[in-house]
Amino acid sequence: MSFKKYLLTGLLVWLPLAITIWVLLWLMGLLDGIFLGLVTALQAVTSDSMTAFWEQLKHIPGLGVVLVFGGLLITGALVSNVAGRWWLGHWHRLLAKIPVFKSIYNSVKKVSDTLFSSNGNAFRTALLVQYPRAGSWTIAFQTGSPTGEVAKHLGNDFVSVYVPTTPNPTSGFFLMLPRADVIELKMSVDEALTYVISMGSVAPAGAGIAPPK
């Protein structure tokens, strides 16, 4: 009995660390693969005198991650001023004129602006909702409020929510519910997400609002 207990305890200690390292290594391999592809393309269009330089870059582990991280920082710094925002606006308008590409680009841009904007409300509030039927409760995240034609039919007293699946929160269901039918929780989004991923086995540190009886 003690052998099984010690084994499970040891597994719980090392499993999160092992999965974290695996994810980081996978991400590093992905970025390095993209970087190697870019270097190979540059190597094909540059002179033979640069071949040795490109080959040296290919054998530096983790360089792709460093360059991507540095590129993101430099890009963010450049577009934070007036001149950078002017250039970025022209860049967006240019990409928005490319057939087929513009549909994908505009859709992805709208989603990313909504999710990562510091002024937005998407995924900043954890909710308690009844799903998939009345009397059955689950955790959801507020993504905003209905707009446009949908708002004309539903009215203003509705909220848009995302109900994640367990244990993979990247898939889920998008619902529009009456504001009176959702309960805003005091727990943070991180605590709520942990609660979902652990299938309820890891309780939030903060006390939430209990559903009405």
Coordinates of C-alpha atoms in Angstrom, one line a residue:
M1 CA 0.0 0.0 0.0
S2 CA 2.8 2.4 0.9
F3 CA 4.7 1.5 -2.3
K4 CA 1.7 2.6 -4.4
K5 CA 1.2 5.7 -2.4
Y6 CA 4.9 6.7 -2.7
L7 CA 4.9 6.0 -6.4
L8 CA 1.8 8.2 -7.0
T9 CA 3.2 10.9 -4.8
G10 CA 6.5 10.9 -6.7
L11 CA 4.6 10.9 -10.0
L12 CA 2.7 14.0 -8.9
V13 CA 5.9 15.8 -8.0
W14 CA 7.7 15.1 -11.3
L15 CA 4.9 15.0 -13.9
P16 CA 4.2 18.7 -14.0
L17 CA 7.9 19.5 -14.4
A18 CA 8.3 16.8 -17.1
I19 CA 5.3 18.1 -19.1
T20 CA 6.5 21.7 -18.8
I21 CA 10.0 20.8 -20.0
W22 CA 8.5 18.8 -22.9
V23 CA 6.3 21.7 -24.0
L24 CA 9.2 24.1 -23.8
L25 CA 11.4 21.7 -25.8
W26 CA 8.7 21.2 -28.4
L27 CA 8.2 25.0 -28.7
M28 CA 12.0 25.5 -29.1
G29 CA 12.2 22.8 -31.8
L30 CA 9.3 24.4 -33.6
L31 CA 10.9 27.9 -33.6
D32 CA 14.3 26.4 -34.5
G33 CA 12.7 24.6 -37.4
I34 CA 11.2 27.8 -38.7
F35 CA 14.5 29.6 -38.3
L36 CA 16.4 26.8 -40.2
G37 CA 13.9 27.0 -43.0
L38 CA 14.5 30.8 -43.2
V39 CA 18.3 30.4 -43.1
T40 CA 18.1 27.7 -45.9
A41 CA 16.1 30.1 -48.1
L42 CA 18.6 32.9 -47.5
Q43 CA 21.5 30.6 -48.2
A44 CA 19.9 29.7 -51.6
V45 CA 19.8 33.4 -52.7
T46 CA 23.1 34.7 -51.3
S47 CA 26.6 34.2 -52.6
D48 CA 28.7 31.2 -51.9
S49 CA 31.0 33.2 -49.6
M50 CA 28.2 33.4 -47.1
T51 CA 27.7 29.6 -47.0
A52 CA 30.0 29.1 -44.0
F53 CA 28.3 31.8 -42.0
W54 CA 24.8 30.3 -42.6
E55 CA 26.0 26.8 -41.7
Q56 CA 27.4 28.1 -38.4
L57 CA 24.0 29.7 -37.6
K58 CA 22.2 26.4 -38.2
H59 CA 24.2 24.6 -35.5
I60 CA 23.5 27.1 -32.7
P61 CA 20.8 25.5 -30.5
G62 CA 18.0 27.8 -29.4
L63 CA 19.0 30.6 -31.7
G64 CA 15.6 30.6 -33.4
V65 CA 13.9 31.2 -30.0
V66 CA 16.2 34.1 -29.1
L67 CA 15.8 35.7 -32.5
V68 CA 12.0 35.4 -32.4
F69 CA 11.9 36.8 -28.9
G70 CA 14.2 39.7 -29.9
G71 CA 12.2 40.3 -33.1
L72 CA 8.9 40.6 -31.1
L73 CA 10.5 43.0 -28.6
I74 CA 12.0 45.2 -31.4
T75 CA 8.7 45.2 -33.3
G76 CA 6.7 46.1 -30.2
A77 CA 9.1 49.0 -29.5
L78 CA 9.0 50.3 -33.0
V79 CA 5.2 50.4 -33.3
S80 CA 4.8 52.0 -29.9
N81 CA 5.6 55.5 -31.3
V82 CA 3.7 57.7 -33.8
A83 CA 6.0 56.8 -36.8
G84 CA 5.7 53.1 -36.0
R85 CA 1.9 53.2 -35.8
W86 CA 1.8 55.1 -39.1
W87 CA 3.9 52.4 -40.8
L88 CA 1.8 49.7 -39.2
G89 CA -1.4 51.2 -40.5
H90 CA -0.1 51.2 -44.1
W91 CA 1.1 47.6 -43.6
H92 CA -2.3 46.5 -42.5
R93 CA -4.0 48.2 -45.4
L94 CA -1.6 46.6 -47.8
L95 CA -2.3 43.1 -46.5
A96 CA -6.0 43.8 -46.5
K97 CA -5.9 44.3 -50.3
I98 CA -4.5 40.8 -51.1
P99 CA -7.3 38.5 -52.4
V100 CA -8.1 35.4 -50.3
F101 CA -5.2 36.3 -47.9
K102 CA -7.1 39.3 -46.6
S103 CA -10.1 37.2 -45.4
I104 CA -7.8 35.0 -43.3
Y105 CA -5.6 37.9 -42.1
N106 CA -8.5 40.2 -41.1
S107 CA -10.3 37.3 -39.2
V108 CA -7.1 36.4 -37.3
K109 CA -6.3 40.0 -36.6
K110 CA -9.8 40.7 -35.1
V111 CA -9.5 37.7 -32.8
S112 CA -6.0 38.5 -31.7
D113 CA -6.9 42.1 -31.0
T114 CA -9.8 41.0 -29.0
L115 CA -7.9 38.5 -26.9
F116 CA -4.7 40.4 -26.3
S117 CA -5.9 44.0 -26.1
S118 CA -5.3 45.5 -22.7
N119 CA -8.6 47.4 -23.0
G120 CA -10.7 44.4 -23.9
N121 CA -12.7 42.2 -21.6
A122 CA -12.2 38.9 -23.3
F123 CA -11.2 36.1 -20.9
R124 CA -10.8 38.4 -18.0
T125 CA -13.8 37.2 -16.0
A126 CA -14.6 33.7 -14.9
L127 CA -18.3 32.8 -14.8
L128 CA -20.5 30.1 -13.5
V129 CA -23.2 29.0 -16.0
Q130 CA -25.8 26.2 -16.4
Y131 CA -24.6 23.9 -19.2
P132 CA -25.5 21.6 -20.9
R133 CA -28.8 21.7 -19.2
A134 CA -30.6 23.6 -16.4
G135 CA -29.3 22.5 -13.0
S136 CA -25.9 21.4 -14.4
W137 CA -23.2 24.0 -13.7
T138 CA -19.8 24.5 -15.2
I139 CA -17.0 27.1 -15.5
A140 CA -17.1 29.6 -18.4
F141 CA -15.2 32.7 -19.4
Q142 CA -16.8 35.9 -20.6
T143 CA -15.6 36.9 -24.1
G144 CA -17.7 40.0 -24.6
S145 CA -21.3 41.0 -25.5
P146 CA -23.3 40.3 -28.7
T147 CA -23.0 43.0 -31.3
G148 CA -24.4 43.8 -34.7
E149 CA -27.3 41.9 -36.1
V150 CA -27.2 39.3 -33.2
A151 CA -27.6 42.1 -30.6
K152 CA -30.6 43.4 -32.5
H153 CA -32.4 40.1 -32.1
L154 CA -31.2 39.3 -28.5
G155 CA -31.1 42.8 -27.0
N156 CA -28.4 44.3 -24.8
D157 CA -28.9 42.1 -21.7
F158 CA -26.8 39.2 -23.0
V159 CA -23.2 38.1 -22.6
S160 CA -21.0 36.1 -24.9
V161 CA -19.2 33.2 -23.0
Y162 CA -16.8 30.4 -23.9
V163 CA -17.3 27.1 -22.2
P164 CA -14.0 25.1 -22.3
T165 CA -13.8 21.3 -22.4
T166 CA -11.9 19.2 -19.9
P167 CA -9.0 18.5 -19.8
N168 CA -8.3 20.3 -23.1
P169 CA -9.5 23.9 -22.7
T170 CA -8.5 24.9 -26.2
S171 CA -11.7 23.3 -27.5
G172 CA -15.1 24.3 -26.2
F173 CA -18.4 25.9 -27.0
F174 CA -19.4 29.5 -27.7
L175 CA -22.7 30.5 -26.1
M176 CA -24.7 33.7 -25.7
L177 CA -26.6 33.7 -22.4
P178 CA -28.9 36.2 -20.6
R179 CA -26.8 38.2 -18.1
A180 CA -29.2 37.2 -15.4
D181 CA -28.3 33.5 -16.0
V182 CA -24.6 33.8 -15.4
I183 CA -22.8 34.2 -12.1
E184 CA -19.5 36.2 -12.0
L185 CA -16.9 34.5 -9.9
K186 CA -14.3 36.2 -7.6
M187 CA -11.6 33.6 -8.6
S188 CA -9.0 34.7 -11.2
V189 CA -9.0 33.3 -14.7
D190 CA -5.9 31.3 -14.0
E191 CA -7.5 29.7 -11.0
A192 CA -10.7 28.9 -13.0
L193 CA -8.6 27.5 -15.8
T194 CA -6.7 25.3 -13.4
Y195 CA -10.0 24.1 -11.9
V196 CA -11.2 23.1 -15.4
I197 CA -8.0 21.4 -16.5
S198 CA -7.8 19.4 -13.2
M199 CA -11.4 18.3 -13.6
G200 CA -12.3 19.9 -10.3
S201 CA -9.6 18.2 -8.3
V202 CA -7.6 21.4 -7.7
A203 CA -9.8 23.8 -5.8
P204 CA -9.3 27.6 -6.3
A205 CA -7.5 29.4 -3.5
G206 CA -10.1 32.2 -3.5
A207 CA -13.7 31.7 -2.5
G208 CA -16.1 32.1 -5.3
I209 CA -19.8 32.9 -5.3
A210 CA -22.0 29.8 -4.8
P211 CA -24.8 29.2 -7.3
P212 CA -28.3 30.0 -6.1
K213 CA -30.3 27.1 -4.7

